[in-house]
Amino acid sequence: GLRDRQRHAKRIQELKLWMQMAHILGTDTIAIPSSFLGKDEASGDLDLIVPDMQEVADLGAAEGIHFGYESLAWGTYSDTWERSWEIVRRVDRPNFKLCLDTFNMAARVYADPAAPSRKNPNAEAEMTASLQRLVKTVDVRRIAFVQVVDAEYLEEPLVEGHAYYDAAQPARMSWSRNCRLFYGESDRGAYLPIKQILKAILVDLGYRGRISAELFNRSLTESDSSVPEEHARRAVESWKKIEREFGLKIHRRQSSVQSVAREQTARL
């Protein structure tokens, strides 16, 4: 959806490098988040966005690459699952599917880190209604993968003067970059209705595909050598909690560097 078509052409050339990288990593899936560029740079016109994404999908198809399209909670035009699903349907390519991110779903419909309550008005009812629409609308076969994380309830609203406030970023973006948590980490302040969202996806829709934990947090910038191991431990504990709560039975591949790499997803 870039208004500058020369810039679009440059991004297409960059995509070819991303596909090469995906092959090197042993993955066949690239995630495409919705744009948060200014309206002077990006268009919300689906008659421009859809052909652009069809071009992307067709290039990927020739390389055996699949794409998962995701709405960011602070996206300029696409900030809900409904919008990304509409784009996926219109693109109408077998290798161009929907990515559902539990944080982005809840961060738009349920939460507002800048609000006094850190929630939207009628948050519970709006979230429930959104998930009911999801179950009635989305074809589970057209979900590329699911990303599962929660986020921290801030002691103070994320407005000017807050430690994470950035005048150049929407509040939800700053919150996402600093405060995501793994599923089930209520002891760290997690408060989003992620279990409710997962029930809609795993139980009501019956999704049985790739699940990942996409975590951004200020803790990842700490210099202590234990940071990678500690976050990996927390991710494993979170996943085990999901397995227990939803009765998931996972087919585990033989452990190897190659098999682990194949489970990874490149991000565009």
Coordinates of C-alpha atoms in Angstrom, one line a residue:
G1 CA 0.0 0.0 0.0
L2 CA 2.9 2.4 -0.4
R3 CA 2.0 5.6 -2.2
D4 CA 5.6 5.9 -3.6
R5 CA 5.7 3.1 -6.2
Q6 CA 9.5 3.3 -6.6
R7 CA 9.7 2.6 -2.8
H8 CA 7.3 -0.3 -3.3
A9 CA 9.6 -1.8 -6.0
K10 CA 12.5 -1.5 -3.7
R11 CA 10.6 -3.4 -1.0
I12 CA 9.8 -6.1 -3.4
Q13 CA 13.5 -6.5 -4.1
E14 CA 14.1 -6.7 -0.3
L15 CA 11.5 -9.4 -0.1
K16 CA 13.6 -11.6 -2.4
L17 CA 16.4 -11.3 0.2
W18 CA 13.9 -12.3 2.9
M19 CA 12.9 -15.4 1.0
Q20 CA 16.6 -16.3 0.6
M21 CA 17.0 -15.9 4.4
A22 CA 13.9 -18.1 5.0
H23 CA 15.5 -20.9 3.0
I24 CA 18.7 -20.6 4.9
L25 CA 16.9 -20.8 8.2
G26 CA 14.9 -23.8 7.0
T27 CA 11.5 -22.1 7.3
D28 CA 8.8 -21.7 4.7
T29 CA 6.8 -18.9 6.4
I30 CA 7.3 -15.1 6.5
A31 CA 5.1 -12.9 8.7
I32 CA 3.8 -9.6 7.2
P33 CA 2.5 -7.1 9.8
S34 CA 0.1 -4.3 8.8
S35 CA 1.7 -0.9 8.1
F36 CA 1.9 1.8 10.8
L37 CA 3.4 4.4 8.4
G38 CA 1.8 7.8 8.2
K39 CA -1.2 8.3 5.9
D40 CA 1.1 10.4 3.6
E41 CA 3.3 7.4 3.0
A42 CA 0.8 4.5 3.0
S43 CA -2.7 4.1 1.5
G44 CA -5.7 2.4 3.0
D45 CA -7.2 1.7 -0.5
L46 CA -7.7 -2.0 -0.8
D47 CA -7.5 -1.6 -4.6
L48 CA -3.8 -0.8 -4.0
I49 CA -3.1 -3.1 -1.0
V50 CA -4.6 -6.3 -2.4
P51 CA -2.7 -6.2 -5.7
D52 CA 0.5 -5.5 -3.7
M53 CA -0.1 -8.5 -1.5
Q54 CA -1.0 -10.7 -4.5
E55 CA 2.4 -9.7 -6.0
V56 CA 4.1 -10.8 -2.8
A57 CA 2.2 -14.0 -2.6
D58 CA 2.9 -14.9 -6.2
L59 CA 6.6 -14.3 -5.7
G60 CA 6.6 -16.5 -2.7
A61 CA 4.7 -19.3 -4.4
A62 CA 7.5 -19.7 -6.9
E63 CA 9.9 -20.2 -3.9
G64 CA 7.6 -22.4 -1.8
I65 CA 7.1 -19.6 0.7
H66 CA 3.9 -18.9 2.7
F67 CA 2.9 -15.6 4.3
G68 CA 1.0 -14.8 7.5
Y69 CA -0.7 -11.4 7.4
E70 CA -1.2 -9.8 10.8
S71 CA -3.0 -6.6 12.0
L72 CA -0.9 -4.6 14.5
A73 CA -3.0 -3.0 17.2
W74 CA -1.6 0.4 16.2
G75 CA -1.8 -0.2 12.4
T76 CA -2.7 2.9 10.4
Y77 CA -5.5 1.2 8.5
S78 CA -5.4 -2.4 9.5
D79 CA -5.6 -2.8 13.3
T80 CA -8.1 -5.6 13.9
W81 CA -8.3 -9.2 12.9
E82 CA -11.4 -8.4 10.8
R83 CA -9.4 -6.0 8.5
S84 CA -6.5 -8.5 8.0
W85 CA -9.0 -11.3 7.3
E86 CA -10.7 -9.1 4.7
I87 CA -7.4 -8.5 3.0
V88 CA -6.5 -12.2 3.2
R89 CA -9.8 -13.1 1.6
R90 CA -9.4 -10.6 -1.2
V91 CA -5.8 -11.6 -1.9
D92 CA -7.2 -15.1 -2.4
R93 CA -3.9 -17.0 -2.7
P94 CA -3.3 -20.4 -1.0
N95 CA 0.0 -19.3 0.4
F96 CA -1.3 -16.0 1.8
K97 CA -3.1 -16.6 5.1
L98 CA -4.0 -15.0 8.4
C99 CA -1.7 -14.6 11.4
L100 CA -3.6 -14.2 14.7
D101 CA -1.6 -12.5 17.5
T102 CA -3.3 -12.7 20.9
F103 CA -1.6 -9.5 22.1
N104 CA -2.6 -7.4 19.1
M105 CA -6.2 -8.7 19.2
A106 CA -6.5 -7.8 22.9
A107 CA -4.5 -4.6 22.7
R108 CA -6.9 -3.1 20.2
V109 CA -10.3 -4.4 21.4
Y110 CA -9.8 -4.9 25.2
A111 CA -6.9 -2.7 26.3
D112 CA -5.7 0.9 26.2
P113 CA -2.4 1.4 28.1
A114 CA -3.1 5.2 28.1
A115 CA -6.5 5.0 29.7
P116 CA -7.0 5.4 33.5
S117 CA -8.3 1.8 33.7
R118 CA -5.8 0.5 31.1
K119 CA -8.9 -0.9 29.3
N120 CA -11.3 0.3 26.7
P121 CA -14.9 1.1 27.6
N122 CA -17.0 -2.1 27.7
A123 CA -13.8 -4.1 27.2
E124 CA -15.2 -7.4 28.3
A125 CA -18.3 -7.2 26.1
E126 CA -16.4 -6.0 23.1
M127 CA -13.8 -8.7 23.4
T128 CA -16.5 -11.4 23.7
A129 CA -18.3 -10.0 20.7
S130 CA -15.1 -9.9 18.6
L131 CA -14.3 -13.5 19.4
Q132 CA -17.8 -14.6 18.5
R133 CA -17.4 -12.9 15.1
L134 CA -14.0 -14.6 14.7
V135 CA -15.5 -18.1 15.3
K136 CA -18.4 -17.5 12.9
T137 CA -16.3 -15.8 10.2
V138 CA -12.7 -17.2 9.9
D139 CA -11.9 -20.4 8.0
V140 CA -9.5 -22.1 10.3
R141 CA -7.7 -23.6 7.2
R142 CA -6.6 -20.1 6.3
I143 CA -4.7 -19.4 9.5
A144 CA -1.0 -19.4 8.9
F145 CA 0.1 -19.5 12.5
V146 CA -0.9 -18.1 16.0
Q147 CA 1.3 -15.9 18.2
V148 CA 0.5 -16.1 21.9
V149 CA 1.6 -13.5 24.5
D150 CA 0.1 -11.3 27.2
A151 CA 1.1 -7.9 28.5
E152 CA 1.7 -6.0 31.7
Y153 CA -0.8 -3.9 33.5
L154 CA 1.0 -0.6 34.0
E155 CA 0.8 1.1 37.4
E156 CA 0.3 4.5 35.6
P157 CA -1.3 5.3 32.3
L158 CA 1.2 5.4 29.4
V159 CA 1.0 9.1 28.7
E160 CA 3.5 11.9 28.5
G161 CA 5.8 11.6 31.6
H162 CA 5.7 7.8 31.7
A163 CA 9.0 6.0 31.5
Y164 CA 7.9 4.2 28.3
Y165 CA 6.3 7.2 26.6
D166 CA 7.6 8.1 23.2
A167 CA 6.0 11.0 21.4
A168 CA 6.9 9.4 18.0
Q169 CA 5.0 6.2 18.8
P170 CA 1.4 5.3 19.5
A171 CA 1.0 4.3 23.2
R172 CA 0.1 0.7 22.2
M173 CA 3.4 0.4 20.2
S174 CA 5.5 1.6 23.1
W175 CA 3.6 -0.7 25.4
S176 CA 4.2 -3.6 23.0
R177 CA 7.9 -3.0 22.8
N178 CA 8.4 -2.7 26.5
C179 CA 5.8 -4.8 28.3
R180 CA 4.8 -8.0 26.6
L181 CA 4.7 -11.1 28.8
F182 CA 4.4 -14.8 28.3
Y183 CA 1.0 -16.5 28.6
G184 CA 0.0 -17.1 32.2
E185 CA 2.5 -14.7 33.8
S186 CA -0.1 -13.0 36.1
D187 CA 2.6 -12.8 38.8
R188 CA 4.3 -10.3 36.5
G189 CA 1.2 -8.3 35.9
A190 CA -0.3 -10.0 32.8
Y191 CA -4.0 -9.0 32.6
L192 CA -5.3 -9.5 29.0
P193 CA -8.0 -12.1 28.3
I194 CA -5.6 -14.3 26.4
K195 CA -7.1 -17.5 27.8
Q196 CA -10.5 -16.5 26.3
I197 CA -8.9 -15.7 23.0
L198 CA -7.0 -19.0 22.9
K199 CA -10.2 -20.9 23.7
A200 CA -11.9 -19.2 20.6
I201 CA -8.9 -20.2 18.4
L202 CA -8.0 -23.6 19.8
V203 CA -11.3 -25.0 21.0
D204 CA -14.1 -23.2 19.1
L205 CA -12.3 -22.8 15.7
G206 CA -10.3 -26.1 16.3
Y207 CA -7.0 -24.6 15.2
R208 CA -4.2 -27.2 15.1
G209 CA -1.2 -25.5 13.6
R210 CA 1.9 -23.6 14.4
I211 CA 1.9 -21.6 17.7
S212 CA 4.7 -19.2 18.7
A213 CA 5.4 -16.8 21.5
E214 CA 6.4 -13.4 20.1
L215 CA 7.8 -11.5 23.1
F216 CA 9.2 -7.9 23.2
N217 CA 10.1 -6.6 26.6
R218 CA 12.5 -4.1 28.1
S219 CA 14.1 -7.1 30.0
L220 CA 15.6 -8.4 26.7
T221 CA 17.9 -5.4 26.7
E222 CA 19.5 -6.3 30.0
S223 CA 23.2 -7.1 29.7
D224 CA 23.2 -10.1 32.1
S225 CA 24.4 -13.3 30.4
S226 CA 21.4 -15.2 31.9
V227 CA 18.8 -13.2 29.9
P228 CA 18.5 -15.7 26.9
E229 CA 18.2 -18.7 29.2
E230 CA 15.8 -17.1 31.6
H231 CA 13.4 -16.0 28.8
A232 CA 13.7 -19.5 27.2
R233 CA 12.8 -21.0 30.6
R234 CA 9.8 -18.7 31.0
A235 CA 8.6 -19.5 27.4
V236 CA 8.8 -23.3 28.2
E237 CA 6.8 -22.8 31.4
S238 CA 4.2 -20.8 29.5
W239 CA 3.8 -23.4 26.8
K240 CA 3.4 -26.2 29.3
K241 CA 0.7 -24.1 31.0
I242 CA -1.1 -23.8 27.6
E243 CA -0.7 -27.6 27.1
R244 CA -2.3 -28.3 30.5
E245 CA -5.1 -25.9 30.3
F246 CA -6.2 -26.8 26.8
G247 CA -5.3 -30.5 26.8
L248 CA -3.0 -30.2 23.9
K249 CA -1.1 -33.3 22.7
I250 CA 1.9 -32.2 20.7
H251 CA 3.8 -34.4 18.3
R252 CA 7.4 -33.7 19.2
R253 CA 10.0 -34.0 16.4
Q254 CA 13.4 -35.5 17.0
S255 CA 15.5 -32.8 18.7
S256 CA 18.1 -31.3 16.4
V257 CA 19.3 -27.9 15.3
Q258 CA 17.7 -28.4 12.0
S259 CA 14.3 -29.4 13.4
V260 CA 14.3 -26.4 15.8
A261 CA 15.2 -24.1 12.9
R262 CA 12.3 -25.3 10.9
E263 CA 9.9 -24.2 13.6
Q264 CA 11.1 -20.7 13.4
T265 CA 9.3 -18.0 11.5
A266 CA 11.0 -15.2 9.6
R267 CA 9.5 -11.7 10.1
L268 CA 9.2 -9.3 7.2

